[in-house]
Short mmCIF file of C-alpha atoms (C1' of nucleotides) and ligand atoms in Angstrom, two decimals:
data_model
loop_
_atom_site.label_atom_id
_atom_site.label_comp_id
_atom_site.label_asym_id
_atom_site.label_seq_id
_atom_site.Cartn_x
_atom_site.Cartn_y
_atom_site.Cartn_z
CA MET A 16 -14.33 -7.41 10.15
CA LYS A 17 -13.68 -10.59 12.19
CA VAL A 18 -10.72 -10.99 14.50
CA SER A 19 -8.84 -13.97 13.42
CA THR A 20 -8.62 -17.27 15.07
CA LYS A 21 -4.96 -16.69 15.65
CA ALA A 22 -5.44 -13.72 17.65
CA ARG A 23 -8.43 -15.49 19.49
CA TYR A 24 -6.39 -18.58 20.51
CA GLY A 25 -3.49 -16.29 21.24
CA LEU A 26 -5.60 -14.57 23.69
CA ARG A 27 -6.80 -17.93 25.24
CA LEU A 28 -3.14 -18.95 25.39
CA MET A 29 -1.90 -15.95 27.24
CA MET A 30 -4.98 -16.28 29.72
CA ALA A 31 -3.81 -19.85 30.45
CA LEU A 32 -0.52 -18.51 31.29
CA ALA A 33 -1.81 -15.69 33.27
CA ASN A 34 -4.12 -18.06 35.28
CA ARG A 35 -0.97 -19.89 36.61
CA TYR A 36 1.31 -16.81 36.70
CA GLY A 37 3.81 -17.40 39.56
CA GLN A 38 3.73 -21.16 39.49
CA GLY A 39 6.51 -21.82 37.11
CA THR A 40 6.54 -22.86 33.31
CA ALA A 41 3.82 -24.39 31.43
CA PHE A 42 4.16 -26.90 28.41
CA LEU A 43 2.52 -26.00 25.32
CA LYS A 44 1.33 -29.61 25.26
CA ASP A 45 -0.71 -29.29 28.36
CA ILE A 46 -2.27 -25.95 27.35
CA ALA A 47 -3.30 -27.38 24.03
CA ARG A 48 -4.85 -29.97 25.55
CA ASP A 49 -6.77 -27.87 28.34
CA GLN A 50 -7.85 -25.41 25.69
CA GLU A 51 -8.64 -28.04 23.07
CA LEU A 52 -6.48 -26.61 20.44
CA SER A 53 -3.95 -28.03 17.97
CA GLU A 54 -0.56 -27.98 19.64
CA LYS A 55 1.18 -27.43 16.28
CA TYR A 56 -0.95 -24.48 15.57
CA LEU A 57 -0.32 -22.87 18.80
CA SER A 58 3.28 -23.40 18.48
CA HIS A 59 3.31 -20.97 15.59
CA ILE A 60 1.25 -18.52 17.74
CA VAL A 61 3.50 -18.79 21.20
CA MET A 62 6.53 -18.12 18.91
CA GLU A 63 5.26 -14.73 17.77
CA LEU A 64 4.11 -14.01 21.15
CA ARG A 65 7.77 -14.72 22.23
CA ALA A 66 9.27 -12.64 19.52
CA ALA A 67 7.05 -9.97 20.82
CA GLY A 68 8.48 -10.13 24.26
CA LEU A 69 5.11 -11.19 25.87
CA VAL A 70 6.25 -14.76 26.82
CA ASN A 71 9.61 -16.09 27.95
CA ALA A 72 10.41 -19.68 26.61
CA PHE A 73 12.65 -22.34 28.02
CA ARG A 74 13.84 -25.06 25.86
CA GLY A 75 14.59 -28.75 26.66
CA SER A 76 13.08 -31.41 28.93
CA ASN A 77 11.22 -29.47 31.68
CA GLY A 78 11.05 -26.30 29.45
CA GLY A 79 8.02 -24.36 28.79
CA TYR A 80 6.58 -20.95 28.69
CA VAL A 81 5.91 -18.25 31.32
CA LEU A 82 4.32 -14.86 30.94
CA ALA A 83 7.05 -12.14 30.62
CA ARG A 84 5.31 -9.64 32.47
CA GLU A 85 2.60 -9.54 35.34
CA PRO A 86 -0.74 -10.05 33.97
CA TYR A 87 -1.63 -6.29 34.92
CA ALA A 88 1.10 -5.36 32.66
CA ILE A 89 -0.25 -7.06 29.52
CA THR A 90 -3.04 -5.64 27.60
CA VAL A 91 -5.24 -7.51 25.20
CA GLY A 92 -4.03 -5.03 22.60
CA ASP A 93 -0.46 -6.06 23.16
CA VAL A 94 -1.53 -9.63 22.33
CA VAL A 95 -3.76 -8.99 19.38
CA LYS A 96 -1.56 -6.57 17.68
CA THR A 97 1.42 -8.97 17.57
CA LEU A 98 -1.09 -11.52 16.04
CA GLU A 99 -2.90 -9.58 13.48
CA ASP A 100 -3.06 -6.08 12.17
CA MET A 101 -5.49 -4.01 14.13
CA MET A 102 -5.80 -1.09 11.62
CA PRO A 103 -8.88 -1.91 9.78
CA VAL A 104 -7.73 -0.47 6.39
CA ASN A 105 -4.22 -0.05 4.92
CA CYS A 106 -4.63 3.54 3.55
CA VAL A 107 -4.35 5.02 6.91
CA ARG A 108 -0.79 4.10 7.50
CA GLU A 109 0.12 4.07 3.64
CA PRO A 110 -1.55 6.59 2.09
CA ALA A 111 -0.27 5.68 -1.33
CA VAL A 112 -2.72 2.69 -1.37
CA CYS A 113 -5.70 4.78 -2.32
CA GLY A 114 -4.96 7.56 -4.86
CA ARG A 115 -5.80 11.11 -3.75
CA VAL A 116 -6.12 10.62 0.06
CA GLU A 117 -6.17 14.32 0.46
CA LEU A 118 -9.56 14.31 -0.87
CA CYS A 119 -10.87 11.06 0.66
CA SER A 120 -13.11 11.35 3.62
CA ALA A 121 -13.49 7.70 4.12
CA ASN A 122 -10.11 7.88 5.30
CA GLU A 123 -10.92 9.74 8.32
CA VAL A 124 -13.66 7.04 9.04
CA TRP A 125 -11.15 4.45 9.19
CA ARG A 126 -8.58 6.36 11.15
CA ARG A 127 -11.35 6.68 13.77
CA LEU A 128 -12.33 3.21 13.62
CA GLY A 129 -8.64 2.18 14.11
CA GLU A 130 -8.41 4.48 16.97
CA ALA A 131 -11.68 3.30 18.74
CA ILE A 132 -10.33 -0.66 18.39
CA SER A 133 -6.97 0.05 19.67
CA THR A 134 -8.20 2.26 22.53
CA THR A 135 -10.67 -0.39 23.76
CA LEU A 136 -8.37 -3.39 23.54
CA ASN A 137 -5.31 -1.49 25.01
CA GLN A 138 -7.20 -0.77 28.16
CA ILE A 139 -8.27 -4.27 29.09
CA THR A 140 -5.60 -6.11 30.82
CA LEU A 141 -5.09 -9.81 31.29
CA ALA A 142 -5.60 -9.27 35.20
CA ASP A 143 -8.81 -7.64 34.13
CA MET A 144 -9.79 -10.69 32.45
CA LEU A 145 -8.75 -12.90 35.08
CA ALA A 146 -10.96 -11.12 37.67
CA TRP A 147 -14.01 -11.49 35.39
CA SER A 148 -13.15 -14.98 34.81
CA ARG A 149 -13.14 -15.82 38.44
CA GLN A 150 -16.12 -13.99 39.29
CA LYS A 151 -17.80 -15.95 36.55
CA ASN A 152 -16.46 -19.11 37.86
CA GLU A 153 -17.91 -18.18 41.40
CA ASN A 154 -21.39 -17.68 39.91
CA TYR A 155 -20.97 -20.66 38.06
CA VAL A 156 -20.06 -22.85 40.90
CA MET A 157 -22.87 -21.39 43.17
CA TYR A 158 -25.40 -21.78 40.55
CA TYR A 159 -24.67 -25.53 40.21
CA LEU A 160 -24.34 -26.30 43.80
CA MET B 92 -9.40 -7.46 11.56
CA LYS B 93 -9.83 -5.73 8.10
CA VAL B 94 -12.89 -4.19 6.74
CA SER B 95 -13.81 -5.93 3.53
CA THR B 96 -13.29 -4.09 0.26
CA LYS B 97 -17.03 -4.71 -0.15
CA ALA B 98 -17.83 -2.31 2.63
CA ARG B 99 -15.21 0.26 1.61
CA TYR B 100 -16.56 0.17 -2.04
CA GLY B 101 -20.07 0.40 -0.76
CA LEU B 102 -19.16 3.54 1.36
CA ARG B 103 -17.56 5.20 -1.66
CA LEU B 104 -20.80 4.34 -3.53
CA MET B 105 -22.80 5.94 -0.97
CA MET B 106 -20.73 9.02 -0.82
CA ALA B 107 -21.02 9.40 -4.59
CA LEU B 108 -24.87 9.56 -4.26
CA ALA B 109 -24.61 11.59 -1.27
CA ASN B 110 -22.49 14.13 -3.20
CA ARG B 111 -25.22 14.58 -5.79
CA TYR B 112 -28.10 14.22 -3.50
CA GLY B 113 -31.18 16.21 -4.57
CA GLN B 114 -30.06 16.15 -8.29
CA GLY B 115 -31.69 13.15 -9.53
CA THR B 116 -30.63 9.65 -10.14
CA ALA B 117 -27.29 8.22 -10.87
CA PHE B 118 -26.31 5.47 -13.15
CA LEU B 119 -24.11 2.86 -11.86
CA LYS B 120 -22.02 2.85 -14.77
CA ASP B 121 -21.01 6.49 -14.15
CA ILE B 122 -20.28 5.86 -10.55
CA ALA B 123 -18.27 3.04 -11.51
CA ARG B 124 -16.11 4.98 -13.94
CA ASP B 125 -15.77 7.96 -11.76
CA GLN B 126 -14.56 5.82 -8.68
CA GLU B 127 -12.63 3.49 -10.95
CA LEU B 128 -14.35 0.36 -9.70
CA SER B 129 -15.77 -2.63 -11.55
CA GLU B 130 -19.32 -2.00 -12.44
CA LYS B 131 -20.36 -5.71 -12.05
CA TYR B 132 -18.97 -5.68 -8.76
CA LEU B 133 -20.75 -2.52 -7.58
CA SER B 134 -23.78 -3.86 -8.84
CA HIS B 135 -23.71 -6.81 -6.19
CA ILE B 136 -23.11 -4.11 -3.57
CA VAL B 137 -25.75 -1.66 -4.63
CA MET B 138 -28.37 -4.46 -4.56
CA GLU B 139 -27.61 -5.25 -1.03
CA LEU B 140 -27.76 -1.52 -0.02
CA ARG B 141 -31.21 -1.39 -1.83
CA ALA B 142 -32.51 -4.38 -0.06
CA ALA B 143 -31.35 -2.55 3.19
CA GLY B 144 -33.51 0.43 2.25
CA LEU B 145 -30.50 2.86 1.96
CA VAL B 146 -31.00 3.43 -1.67
CA ASN B 147 -33.86 3.46 -4.19
CA ALA B 148 -33.40 2.16 -7.64
CA PHE B 149 -35.21 2.85 -10.85
CA ARG B 150 -35.15 0.43 -13.89
CA GLY B 151 -35.30 0.80 -17.32
CA SER B 152 -33.66 3.40 -19.65
CA ASN B 153 -32.88 6.47 -17.65
CA GLY B 154 -33.03 4.44 -14.44
CA GLY B 155 -30.51 4.74 -11.95
CA TYR B 156 -30.07 5.01 -8.08
CA VAL B 157 -30.88 7.81 -5.49
CA LEU B 158 -30.11 7.94 -1.67
CA ALA B 159 -33.20 6.78 -0.04
CA ARG B 160 -32.86 9.27 2.73
CA GLU B 161 -30.93 12.57 3.32
CA PRO B 162 -27.17 12.21 3.94
CA TYR B 163 -27.40 13.25 7.55
CA ALA B 164 -30.05 10.42 8.15
CA ILE B 165 -27.65 7.71 7.08
CA THR B 166 -24.80 6.73 9.10
CA VAL B 167 -21.54 4.89 8.08
CA GLY B 168 -22.65 1.93 10.49
CA ASP B 169 -25.81 1.69 8.39
CA VAL B 170 -23.71 1.10 5.27
CA VAL B 171 -21.25 -1.17 6.72
CA LYS B 172 -23.40 -3.52 8.60
CA THR B 173 -25.39 -4.25 5.43
CA LEU B 174 -22.33 -5.33 3.77
CA GLU B 175 -20.45 -7.28 6.39
CA ASP B 176 -21.00 -8.36 9.83
CA MET B 177 -19.45 -5.68 12.21
CA MET B 178 -19.53 -8.08 15.34
CA PRO B 179 -15.71 -9.10 15.34
CA VAL B 180 -16.40 -12.72 16.61
CA ASN B 181 -19.40 -15.06 16.60
CA CYS B 182 -19.65 -16.30 20.11
CA VAL B 183 -21.03 -12.80 21.36
CA ARG B 184 -24.30 -13.40 19.42
CA GLU B 185 -24.21 -17.14 19.31
CA PRO B 186 -22.97 -18.58 22.54
CA ALA B 187 -23.07 -22.00 21.27
CA VAL B 188 -20.14 -21.60 19.16
CA CYS B 189 -17.57 -21.83 22.02
CA GLY B 190 -18.25 -24.14 24.67
CA ARG B 191 -18.73 -22.89 28.22
CA VAL B 192 -19.18 -19.07 27.57
CA GLU B 193 -20.29 -18.64 30.97
CA LEU B 194 -16.61 -19.24 32.20
CA CYS B 195 -14.94 -17.56 29.17
CA SER B 196 -13.75 -13.95 29.86
CA ALA B 197 -12.49 -13.24 26.39
CA ASN B 198 -16.23 -13.07 25.36
CA GLU B 199 -16.46 -9.90 27.22
CA VAL B 200 -13.77 -8.52 25.53
CA TRP B 201 -15.01 -8.99 22.05
CA ARG B 202 -18.44 -7.86 23.28
CA ARG B 203 -16.81 -4.55 24.26
CA LEU B 204 -14.85 -4.31 20.96
CA GLY B 205 -18.11 -4.96 18.96
CA GLU B 206 -19.69 -2.28 20.91
CA ALA B 207 -16.79 0.09 20.46
CA ILE B 208 -16.89 -0.49 16.57
CA SER B 209 -20.59 -0.05 16.15
CA THR B 210 -20.77 3.07 18.30
CA THR B 211 -17.92 4.69 16.46
CA LEU B 212 -19.24 3.90 12.92
CA ASN B 213 -23.10 4.69 13.90
CA GLN B 214 -22.11 8.26 14.99
CA ILE B 215 -20.71 9.47 11.71
CA THR B 216 -23.20 10.28 8.98
CA LEU B 217 -22.64 10.83 5.29
CA ALA B 218 -23.23 14.46 5.99
CA ASP B 219 -20.47 14.56 8.24
CA MET B 220 -18.23 12.97 5.60
CA LEU B 221 -19.50 15.25 2.98
CA ALA B 222 -18.42 18.32 5.26
CA TRP B 223 -14.80 16.68 5.76
CA SER B 224 -14.72 16.05 1.93
CA ARG B 225 -15.58 19.74 1.08
CA GLN B 226 -13.31 21.04 3.73
CA LYS B 227 -10.43 19.03 2.28
CA ASN B 228 -11.28 19.95 -1.25
CA GLU B 229 -11.20 23.70 -0.36
CA ASN B 230 -7.77 23.16 1.28
CA TYR B 231 -6.50 21.23 -1.70
CA VAL B 232 -7.62 23.68 -4.22
CA MET B 233 -6.09 26.70 -2.23
CA TYR B 234 -2.91 24.62 -2.03
CA TYR B 235 -2.45 24.19 -5.61
CA LEU B 236 -3.73 27.49 -6.67
"C1'" DA C 169 -39.19 -2.25 -31.89
"C1'" DC C 170 -34.81 -0.39 -29.90
"C1'" DT C 171 -31.99 0.90 -26.37
"C1'" DA C 172 -30.30 1.56 -21.82
"C1'" DT C 173 -30.70 0.37 -17.61
"C1'" DT C 174 -31.41 -2.57 -13.18
"C1'" DC C 175 -31.92 -7.37 -11.58
"C1'" DC C 176 -30.72 -12.11 -10.75
"C1'" DT C 177 -27.98 -16.35 -10.50
"C1'" DA C 178 -24.15 -19.02 -11.08
"C1'" DT C 179 -19.32 -19.63 -11.77
"C1'" DT C 180 -14.51 -18.59 -11.55
"C1'" DG C 181 -10.28 -16.74 -9.57
"C1'" DT C 182 -7.36 -15.19 -5.78
"C1'" DA C 183 -5.69 -14.31 -1.44
"C1'" DT C 184 -5.61 -15.09 3.40
"C1'" DT C 185 -6.02 -17.96 7.00
"C1'" DA C 186 -5.78 -22.32 9.31
"C1'" DG C 187 -3.65 -26.29 10.06
"C1'" DT C 188 0.00 -30.33 9.36
"C1'" DA C 189 4.66 -32.60 8.80
"C1'" DT C 190 9.31 -33.15 9.54
"C1'" DG C 191 13.18 -32.60 11.75
"C1'" DA C 192 16.99 -29.84 14.15
"C1'" DA C 193 18.42 -27.73 18.40
"C1'" DT C 194 18.51 -27.56 23.31
"C1'" DA C 195 18.33 -28.81 28.17
"C1'" DT C 196 17.41 -32.25 31.86
"C1'" DA C 197 17.81 -36.56 34.14
"C1'" DT C 198 19.39 -41.12 34.64
"C1'" DA D 126 26.82 -40.85 27.46
"C1'" DT D 127 22.27 -41.73 26.45
"C1'" DA D 128 17.54 -41.21 26.57
"C1'" DT D 129 13.82 -38.03 26.52
"C1'" DA D 130 11.09 -34.26 26.44
"C1'" DT D 131 10.66 -30.21 25.25
"C1'" DT D 132 11.03 -25.68 22.03
"C1'" DC D 133 12.43 -23.99 17.49
"C1'" DA D 134 12.27 -23.48 12.35
"C1'" DT D 135 11.05 -24.25 7.80
"C1'" DA D 136 8.09 -26.02 4.37
"C1'" DC D 137 4.09 -27.51 2.81
"C1'" DT D 138 -1.07 -28.56 2.23
"C1'" DA D 139 -5.95 -27.63 3.14
"C1'" DA D 140 -9.86 -24.83 3.98
"C1'" DT D 141 -12.37 -20.98 3.72
"C1'" DA D 142 -13.65 -16.44 2.70
"C1'" DC D 143 -13.37 -12.89 -0.60
"C1'" DA D 144 -13.28 -10.47 -4.90
"C1'" DA D 145 -14.48 -10.35 -9.43
"C1'" DT D 146 -16.57 -11.86 -13.81
"C1'" DA D 147 -20.15 -14.10 -17.15
"C1'" DG D 148 -24.55 -13.99 -19.31
"C1'" DG D 149 -28.77 -13.20 -19.62
"C1'" DA D 150 -33.88 -11.80 -17.80
"C1'" DA D 151 -36.80 -7.98 -16.56
"C1'" DT D 152 -38.19 -3.38 -16.96
"C1'" DA D 153 -38.87 1.25 -18.57
"C1'" DG D 154 -38.49 5.02 -21.39
"C1'" DT D 155 -37.72 6.92 -26.74
S1 LIG E 128 -7.71 7.05 1.26
FE1 LIG E 128 -8.33 4.98 1.62
S2 LIG E 128 -10.49 4.80 1.68
FE2 LIG E 128 -9.81 6.72 0.82
S1 LIG E 129 -17.05 -17.69 24.30
FE1 LIG E 129 -16.37 -17.25 22.35
S2 LIG E 129 -14.41 -16.44 22.95
FE2 LIG E 129 -15.04 -17.47 24.71
#
DNA sequence: ACTATTCCTATTGTATTAGTATGAATATAT
DNA sequence: ATATATTCATACTAATACAATAGGAATAGT
């Protein structure tokens, strides 16, 4: 039960964009360098985020990416669910997978788990994360002064 | 973010034992047949459950397995956490994995997610599941009479 | 002794995930 | 126009984790 690196990288990418929201587009190249991630791999990820309407893309020289909405209007759930399936088991949505779902009590366990996961991630916005990050950064700087 | 089949099978195995709790030992062979799972594969799983103190084993002819505690005293969390890691990301427990955890706000997201997962699974007992299952079974039988 | 079970270790198979390669399409700037 | 810098699209390869099997040793009843 691990979240994929795709989702983790995707969230970091979104945070990089959130962090400079309002300051124009960012090149994938720069984000990849800053976050120390493969640009090629990130390009797959950002394309999915674009298809999901979470970022806007501009092609050509001086192109780049921007967040499609303000940070408070994008949740971690939005990001994660476009990059991987947040339902921890298939038989909740497709009862056909396990025979005799009517009799299976495990099904209810996984349904509740799925609900807990999405509830948790849906209630954290990128703006929340920005606030945490800035607070952490303050403490960090203070500590090392 | 899927729960492994190991954990899913393990839970079904535990439910099979819970369902006949108080009626002596069960052979793995029979459980495997009833649940339509590979006995070989189940044998790995049940060994881990035994090592975790969730089932007791008896060797030799007329051996078998029994639940180590009463169904209300075993949670789904107990079962799942012995069969896979319930923490969805490594850097929560081992901050060294990602550099600069102090500055990373994603860390807090995964910490909360891990908490939601274990809270959810820890509060469901095998007895709860038995109750659901019996209720479902009643409805099922009624419906098809 | 015989049989039926659990226990142990090693190996193989399979699917998913992670990452790379290559080049086309597109927009800007000179 | 041409050069350049970016995103876009598709195909391929590599690495890892997961699922399952194989073969036999240990153990305990009959
Ligand atoms: S219906 Fe899928 S776990 Fe039982
Ligand atoms: S510290 Fe692990 S996600 Fe940032």
